[in-house]
Short mmCIF file of C-alpha atoms and ligand atoms in Angstrom, two decimals:
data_model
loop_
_atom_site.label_atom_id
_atom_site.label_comp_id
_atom_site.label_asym_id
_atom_site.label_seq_id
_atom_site.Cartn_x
_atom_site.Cartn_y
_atom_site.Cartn_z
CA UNK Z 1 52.45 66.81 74.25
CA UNK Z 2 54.09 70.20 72.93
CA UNK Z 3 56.43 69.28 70.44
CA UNK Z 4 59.69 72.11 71.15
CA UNK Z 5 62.37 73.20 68.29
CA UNK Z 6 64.56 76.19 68.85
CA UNK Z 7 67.04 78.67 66.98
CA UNK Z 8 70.19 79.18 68.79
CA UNK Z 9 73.09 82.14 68.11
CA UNK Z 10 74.38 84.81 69.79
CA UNK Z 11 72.84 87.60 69.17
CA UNK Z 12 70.04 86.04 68.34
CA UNK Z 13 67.11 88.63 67.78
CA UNK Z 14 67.32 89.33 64.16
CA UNK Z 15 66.96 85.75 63.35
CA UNK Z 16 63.69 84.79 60.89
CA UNK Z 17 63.27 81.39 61.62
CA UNK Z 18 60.80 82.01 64.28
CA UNK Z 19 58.58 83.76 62.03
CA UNK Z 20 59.11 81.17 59.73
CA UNK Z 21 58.64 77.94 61.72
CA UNK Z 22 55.76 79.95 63.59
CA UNK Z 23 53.76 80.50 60.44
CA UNK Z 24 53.99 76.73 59.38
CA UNK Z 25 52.90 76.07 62.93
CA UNK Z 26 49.94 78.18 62.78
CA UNK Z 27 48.84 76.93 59.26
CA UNK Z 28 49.28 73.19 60.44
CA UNK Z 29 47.36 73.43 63.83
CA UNK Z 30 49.86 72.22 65.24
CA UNK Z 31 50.85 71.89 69.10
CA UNK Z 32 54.41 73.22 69.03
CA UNK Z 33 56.68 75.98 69.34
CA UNK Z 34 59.63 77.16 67.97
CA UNK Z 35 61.77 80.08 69.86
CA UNK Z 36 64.90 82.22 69.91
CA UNK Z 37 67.35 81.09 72.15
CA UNK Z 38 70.10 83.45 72.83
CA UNK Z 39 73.50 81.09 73.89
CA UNK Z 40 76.74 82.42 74.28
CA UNK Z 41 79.48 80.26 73.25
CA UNK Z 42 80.83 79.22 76.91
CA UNK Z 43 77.34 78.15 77.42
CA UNK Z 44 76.86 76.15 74.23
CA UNK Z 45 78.02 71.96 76.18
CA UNK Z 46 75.52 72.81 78.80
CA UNK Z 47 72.75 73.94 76.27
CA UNK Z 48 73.66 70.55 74.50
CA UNK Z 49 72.91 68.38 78.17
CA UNK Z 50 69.63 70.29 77.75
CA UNK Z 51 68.79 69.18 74.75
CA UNK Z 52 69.68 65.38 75.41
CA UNK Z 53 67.50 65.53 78.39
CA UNK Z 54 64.85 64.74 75.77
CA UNK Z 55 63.35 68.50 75.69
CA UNK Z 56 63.37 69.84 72.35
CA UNK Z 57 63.08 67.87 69.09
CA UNK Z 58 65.65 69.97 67.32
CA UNK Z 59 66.21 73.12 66.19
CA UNK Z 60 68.45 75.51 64.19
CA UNK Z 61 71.67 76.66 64.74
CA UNK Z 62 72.88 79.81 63.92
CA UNK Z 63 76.37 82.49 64.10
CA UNK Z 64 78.65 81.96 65.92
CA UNK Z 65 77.76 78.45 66.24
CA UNK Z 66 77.91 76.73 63.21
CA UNK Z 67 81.22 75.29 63.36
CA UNK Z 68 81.60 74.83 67.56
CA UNK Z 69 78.59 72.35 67.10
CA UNK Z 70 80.87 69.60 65.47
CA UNK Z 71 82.43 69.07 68.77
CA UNK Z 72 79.25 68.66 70.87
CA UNK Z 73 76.77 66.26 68.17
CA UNK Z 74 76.61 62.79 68.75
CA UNK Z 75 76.65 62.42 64.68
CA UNK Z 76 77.57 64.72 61.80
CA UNK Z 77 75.66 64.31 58.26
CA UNK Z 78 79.21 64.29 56.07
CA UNK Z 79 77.75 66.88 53.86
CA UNK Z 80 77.51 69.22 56.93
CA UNK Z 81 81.29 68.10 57.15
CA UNK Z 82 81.93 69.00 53.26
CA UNK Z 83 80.20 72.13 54.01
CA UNK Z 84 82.04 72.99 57.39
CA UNK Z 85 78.89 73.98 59.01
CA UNK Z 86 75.57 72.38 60.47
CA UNK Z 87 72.54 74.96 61.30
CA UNK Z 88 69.82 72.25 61.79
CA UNK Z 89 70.29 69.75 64.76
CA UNK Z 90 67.86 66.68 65.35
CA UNK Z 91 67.32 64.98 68.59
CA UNK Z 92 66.59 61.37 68.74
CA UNK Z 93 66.91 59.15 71.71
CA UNK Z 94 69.04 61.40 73.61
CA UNK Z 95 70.93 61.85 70.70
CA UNK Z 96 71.49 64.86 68.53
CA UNK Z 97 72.48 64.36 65.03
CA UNK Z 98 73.67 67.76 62.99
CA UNK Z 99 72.87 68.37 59.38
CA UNK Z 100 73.27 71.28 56.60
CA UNK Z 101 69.90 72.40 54.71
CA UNK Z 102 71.43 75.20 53.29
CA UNK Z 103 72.52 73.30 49.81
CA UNK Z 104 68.97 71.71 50.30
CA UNK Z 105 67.92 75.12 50.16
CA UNK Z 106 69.62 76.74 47.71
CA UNK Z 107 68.14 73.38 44.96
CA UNK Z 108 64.32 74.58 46.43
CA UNK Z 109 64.17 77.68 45.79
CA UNK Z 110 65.93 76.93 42.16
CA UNK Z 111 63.33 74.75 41.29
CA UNK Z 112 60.08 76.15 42.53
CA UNK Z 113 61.16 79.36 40.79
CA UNK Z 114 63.10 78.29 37.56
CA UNK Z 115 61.71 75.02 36.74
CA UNK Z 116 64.12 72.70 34.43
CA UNK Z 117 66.50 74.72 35.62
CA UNK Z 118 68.97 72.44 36.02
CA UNK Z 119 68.06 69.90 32.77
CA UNK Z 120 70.68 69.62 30.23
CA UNK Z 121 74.47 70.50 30.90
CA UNK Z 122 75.28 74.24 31.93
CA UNK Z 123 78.39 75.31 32.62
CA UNK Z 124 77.96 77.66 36.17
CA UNK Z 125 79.84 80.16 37.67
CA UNK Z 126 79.28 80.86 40.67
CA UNK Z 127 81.18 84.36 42.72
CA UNK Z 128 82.57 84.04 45.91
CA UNK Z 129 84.54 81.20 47.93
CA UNK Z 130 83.26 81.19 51.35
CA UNK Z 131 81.20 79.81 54.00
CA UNK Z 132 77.71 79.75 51.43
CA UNK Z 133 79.83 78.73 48.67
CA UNK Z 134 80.64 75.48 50.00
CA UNK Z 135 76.90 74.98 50.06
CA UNK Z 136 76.22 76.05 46.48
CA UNK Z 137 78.87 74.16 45.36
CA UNK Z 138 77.55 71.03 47.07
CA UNK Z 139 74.15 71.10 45.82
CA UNK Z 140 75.12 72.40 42.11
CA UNK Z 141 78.01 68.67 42.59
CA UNK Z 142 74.56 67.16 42.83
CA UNK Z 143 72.30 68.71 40.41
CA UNK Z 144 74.28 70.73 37.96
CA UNK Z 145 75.48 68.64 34.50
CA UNK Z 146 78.43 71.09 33.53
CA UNK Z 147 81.53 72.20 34.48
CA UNK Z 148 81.50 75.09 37.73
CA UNK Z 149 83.92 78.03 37.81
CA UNK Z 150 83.80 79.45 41.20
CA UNK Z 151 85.06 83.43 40.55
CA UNK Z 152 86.48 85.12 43.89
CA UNK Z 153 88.39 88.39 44.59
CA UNK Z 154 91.03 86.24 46.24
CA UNK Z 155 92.11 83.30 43.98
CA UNK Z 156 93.91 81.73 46.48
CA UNK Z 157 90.60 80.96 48.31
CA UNK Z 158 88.81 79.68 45.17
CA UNK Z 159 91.76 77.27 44.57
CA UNK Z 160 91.58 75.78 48.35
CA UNK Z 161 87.89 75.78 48.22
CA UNK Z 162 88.15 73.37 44.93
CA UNK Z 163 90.63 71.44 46.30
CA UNK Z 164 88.53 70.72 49.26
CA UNK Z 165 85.35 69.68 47.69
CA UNK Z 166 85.49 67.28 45.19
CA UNK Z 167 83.68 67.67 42.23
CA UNK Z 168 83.62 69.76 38.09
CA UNK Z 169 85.06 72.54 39.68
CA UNK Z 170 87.81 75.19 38.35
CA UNK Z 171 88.99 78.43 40.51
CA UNK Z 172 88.97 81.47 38.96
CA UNK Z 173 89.87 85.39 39.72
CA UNK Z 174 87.53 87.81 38.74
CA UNK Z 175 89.24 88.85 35.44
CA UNK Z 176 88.42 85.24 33.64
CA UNK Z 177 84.67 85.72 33.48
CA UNK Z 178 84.68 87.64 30.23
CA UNK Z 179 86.02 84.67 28.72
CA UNK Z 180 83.60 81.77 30.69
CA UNK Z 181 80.26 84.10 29.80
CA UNK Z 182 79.26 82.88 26.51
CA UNK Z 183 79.25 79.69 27.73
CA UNK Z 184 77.43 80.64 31.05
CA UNK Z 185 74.16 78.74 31.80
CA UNK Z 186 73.79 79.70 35.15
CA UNK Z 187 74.98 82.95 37.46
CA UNK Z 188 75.22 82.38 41.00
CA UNK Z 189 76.53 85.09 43.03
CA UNK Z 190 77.40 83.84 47.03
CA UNK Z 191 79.55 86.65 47.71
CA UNK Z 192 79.04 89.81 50.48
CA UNK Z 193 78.73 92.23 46.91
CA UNK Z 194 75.35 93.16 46.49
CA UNK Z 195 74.61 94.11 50.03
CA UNK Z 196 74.47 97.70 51.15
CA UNK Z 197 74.09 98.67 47.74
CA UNK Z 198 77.55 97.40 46.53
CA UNK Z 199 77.83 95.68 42.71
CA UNK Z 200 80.44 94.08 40.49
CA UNK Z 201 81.88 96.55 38.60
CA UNK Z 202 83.47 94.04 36.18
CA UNK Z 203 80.51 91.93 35.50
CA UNK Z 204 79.31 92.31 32.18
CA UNK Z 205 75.62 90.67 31.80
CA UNK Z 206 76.00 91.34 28.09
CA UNK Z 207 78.12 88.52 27.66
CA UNK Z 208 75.62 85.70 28.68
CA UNK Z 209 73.44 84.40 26.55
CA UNK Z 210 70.02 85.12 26.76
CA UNK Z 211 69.15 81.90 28.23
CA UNK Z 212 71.30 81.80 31.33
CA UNK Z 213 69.73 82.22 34.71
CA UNK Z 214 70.76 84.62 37.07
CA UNK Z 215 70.61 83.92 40.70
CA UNK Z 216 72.02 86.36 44.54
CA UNK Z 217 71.95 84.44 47.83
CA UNK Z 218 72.31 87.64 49.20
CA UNK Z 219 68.48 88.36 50.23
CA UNK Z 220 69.05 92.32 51.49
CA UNK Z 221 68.16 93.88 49.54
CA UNK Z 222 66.09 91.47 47.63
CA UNK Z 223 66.86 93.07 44.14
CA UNK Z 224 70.79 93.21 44.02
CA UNK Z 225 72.04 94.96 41.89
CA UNK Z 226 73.33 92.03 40.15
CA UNK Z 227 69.42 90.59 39.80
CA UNK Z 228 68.52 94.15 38.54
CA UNK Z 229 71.52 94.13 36.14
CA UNK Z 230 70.14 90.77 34.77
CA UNK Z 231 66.98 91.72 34.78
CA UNK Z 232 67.68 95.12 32.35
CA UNK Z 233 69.37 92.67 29.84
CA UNK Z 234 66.58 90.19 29.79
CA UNK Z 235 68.04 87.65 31.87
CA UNK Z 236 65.53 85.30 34.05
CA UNK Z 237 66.70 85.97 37.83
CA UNK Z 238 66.16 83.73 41.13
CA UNK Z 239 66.43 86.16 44.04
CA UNK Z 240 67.97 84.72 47.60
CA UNK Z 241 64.91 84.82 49.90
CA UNK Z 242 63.98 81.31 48.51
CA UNK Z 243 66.75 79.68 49.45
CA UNK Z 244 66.17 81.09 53.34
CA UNK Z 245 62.52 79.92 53.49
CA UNK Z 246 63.58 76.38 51.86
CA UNK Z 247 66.19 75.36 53.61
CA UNK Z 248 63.66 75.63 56.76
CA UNK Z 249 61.73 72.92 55.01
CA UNK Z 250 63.96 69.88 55.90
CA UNK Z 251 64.16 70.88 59.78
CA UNK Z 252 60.49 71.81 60.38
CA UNK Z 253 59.80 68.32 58.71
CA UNK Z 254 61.76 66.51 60.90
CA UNK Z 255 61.04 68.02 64.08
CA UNK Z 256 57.20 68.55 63.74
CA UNK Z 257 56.67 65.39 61.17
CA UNK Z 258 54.68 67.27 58.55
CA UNK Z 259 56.26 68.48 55.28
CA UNK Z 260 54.93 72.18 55.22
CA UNK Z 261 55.29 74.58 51.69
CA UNK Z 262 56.65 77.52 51.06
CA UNK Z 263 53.77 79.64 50.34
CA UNK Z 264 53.32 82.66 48.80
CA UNK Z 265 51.98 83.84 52.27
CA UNK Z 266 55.36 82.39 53.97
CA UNK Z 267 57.24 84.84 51.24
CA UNK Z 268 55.27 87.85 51.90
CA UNK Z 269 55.26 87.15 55.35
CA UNK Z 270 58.89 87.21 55.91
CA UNK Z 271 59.54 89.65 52.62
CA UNK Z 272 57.38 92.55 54.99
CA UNK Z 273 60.83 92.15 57.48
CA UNK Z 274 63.43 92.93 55.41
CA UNK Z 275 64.77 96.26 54.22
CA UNK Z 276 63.64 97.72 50.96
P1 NAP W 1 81.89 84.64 53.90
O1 NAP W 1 82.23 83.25 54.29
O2 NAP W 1 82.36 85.78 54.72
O3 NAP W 1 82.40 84.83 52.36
C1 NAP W 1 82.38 86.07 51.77
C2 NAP W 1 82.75 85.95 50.27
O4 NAP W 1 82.51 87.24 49.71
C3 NAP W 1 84.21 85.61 50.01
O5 NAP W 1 84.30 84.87 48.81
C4 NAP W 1 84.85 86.99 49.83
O6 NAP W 1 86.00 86.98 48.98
C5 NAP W 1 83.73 87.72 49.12
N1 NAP W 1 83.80 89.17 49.33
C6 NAP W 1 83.59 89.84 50.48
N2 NAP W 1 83.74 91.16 50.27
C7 NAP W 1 84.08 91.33 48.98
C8 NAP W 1 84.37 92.46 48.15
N3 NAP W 1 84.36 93.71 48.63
N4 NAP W 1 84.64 92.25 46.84
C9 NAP W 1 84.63 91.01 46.33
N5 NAP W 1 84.39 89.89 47.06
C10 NAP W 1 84.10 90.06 48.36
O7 NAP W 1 80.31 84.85 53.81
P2 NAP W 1 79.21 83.72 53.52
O8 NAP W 1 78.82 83.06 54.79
O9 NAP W 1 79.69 82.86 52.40
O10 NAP W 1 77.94 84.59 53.07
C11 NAP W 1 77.95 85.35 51.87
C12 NAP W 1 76.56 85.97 51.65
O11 NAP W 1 75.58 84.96 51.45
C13 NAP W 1 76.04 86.82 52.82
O12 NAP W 1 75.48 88.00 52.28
C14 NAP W 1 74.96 85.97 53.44
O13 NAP W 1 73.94 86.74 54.03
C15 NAP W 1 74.42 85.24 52.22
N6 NAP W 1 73.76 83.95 52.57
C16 NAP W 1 72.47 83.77 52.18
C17 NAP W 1 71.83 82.57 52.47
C18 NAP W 1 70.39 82.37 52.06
O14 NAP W 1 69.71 81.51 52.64
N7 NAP W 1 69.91 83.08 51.05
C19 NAP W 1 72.52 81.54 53.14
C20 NAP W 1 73.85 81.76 53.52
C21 NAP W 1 74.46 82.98 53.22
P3 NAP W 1 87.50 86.79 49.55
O15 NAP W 1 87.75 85.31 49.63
O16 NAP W 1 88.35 87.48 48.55
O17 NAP W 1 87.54 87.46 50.91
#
């Protein structure tokens, strides 16, 4: 029988999850599909009696829906609850369980593409205090042996976002990072800067040692500016697209029961879509 998984948002066009899931597919044999499912929030409970009917094995969830899915899941992972958001959704049973892959995603791409990255304590900071910061800050709780300064324009935000999730973390604004830098293992930037051509004007990547490792969740472009910055001063840079492609890895598993890889042909595939 044809195994069914799904992304759901509204819009949902732009979305690269069928491309992804649809390559996997193709390289696995196997007989499923995965589609774009435009639902508008109103329609979201009845798009949730669908899916208990036993239709779909799961699928992704995607803006605006995130958060509104709480409500509607049978059962919550309570890292999706740390994080405040679920984008992959399991059915079981009649059941739908929600989960986040995003900090699953974020640790993938880190260590397929920095290796030992996270061995030995490094002190992190990481920019930015929202939605894909709670996800970083999850997975870096897990992995990450230092201390974590999370930088953001509005302190305020960094301080309830520390508050919130437990863990070596200290809020910052941006003006402290000349004095955390030397100390810096690790650069993660999960802020809006870097798309649209914007940059950090106060970041100074002469300040880190040579060692630290620079990585942008922000995928468009795929060099930031930040990554570029790093780059000029000899810094060893992660760029975001990785974290995309892995955090598919956990879903696609669990709905189609086969582990796939993210394979240099997955990267270029998707890489062709996005702007230069
Ligand atoms: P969000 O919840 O809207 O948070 C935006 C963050 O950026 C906040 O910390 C905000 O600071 C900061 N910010 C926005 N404009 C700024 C400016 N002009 N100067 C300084 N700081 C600014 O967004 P999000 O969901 O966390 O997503 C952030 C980025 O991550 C997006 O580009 C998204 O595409 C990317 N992302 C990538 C992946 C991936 O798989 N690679 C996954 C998720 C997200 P304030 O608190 O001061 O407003």
């Amino acid at each position: 029988m044809t195994i069914k998984a799904f992304v759901i948002g509204h819009p949902i066009a732009h979305s690269r999850s069928p491309l992804i899931h649809g390559t996997w597919l193709a390289e696995h044999g196997i007989d499923g599909t995965y589609e774009a499912i435009d639902v508008a929030p109103a329609d979201l409970p009845t798009f949730f009696e669908r899916l208990r009917s036993g239709e779909f094995s799961g699928g992704n969830v995607t803006i605006p829906h995130k958060e509104a899915v709480f409500a509607l899941c049978d059962a919550v992972d309570p890292l999706a609850r740390t994080i405040g958001a679920v984008n992959t959704l399991v059915v079981r049973d009649g059941k739908v369980f929600g989960r986040n892959t995003d900090y699953l995603g974020f640790l993938g791409n880190l260590d397929a593409a920095a290796p030992g990255w996270s061995d030995g304590p490094n002190d992190a900071v990481v920019i930015g205090a929202g939605g894909a910061a709670r996800a970083v800050l999850v997975a870096l709780r897990r992995r990450n042996g230092g201390k974590v300064h999370v930088l953001n324009r509005t302190l305020a935000n960094a301080q309830a976002l520390v508050e919130e999730i437990e863990g070596p973390f200290e809020a910052h604004g941006f003006d402290d990072f000349a004095g955390l830098a030397a100390h810096t293992g690790l650069v993660v930037n999960t802020s809006a800067i870097g798309m649209h051509g914007t940059r950090f004007d106060w970041l100074d990547m002469g300040l880190l040692p040579k060692s630290c490792l620079v990585t942008d969740i922000v995928y468009t472009p795929l060099i930031t500016p930040l990554l570029a910055d790093a780059r000029a001063h000899g810094l060893q840079t992660v760029d975001g697209l990785g974290m995309l492609l892995h955090q598919a890895v956990p879903g696609f598993a669990a709905w189609f029961g086969v582990e796939p890889q993210v394979t240099p042909n997955l990267r270029a595939r998707v890489e062709a879509t996005l702007d230069h």
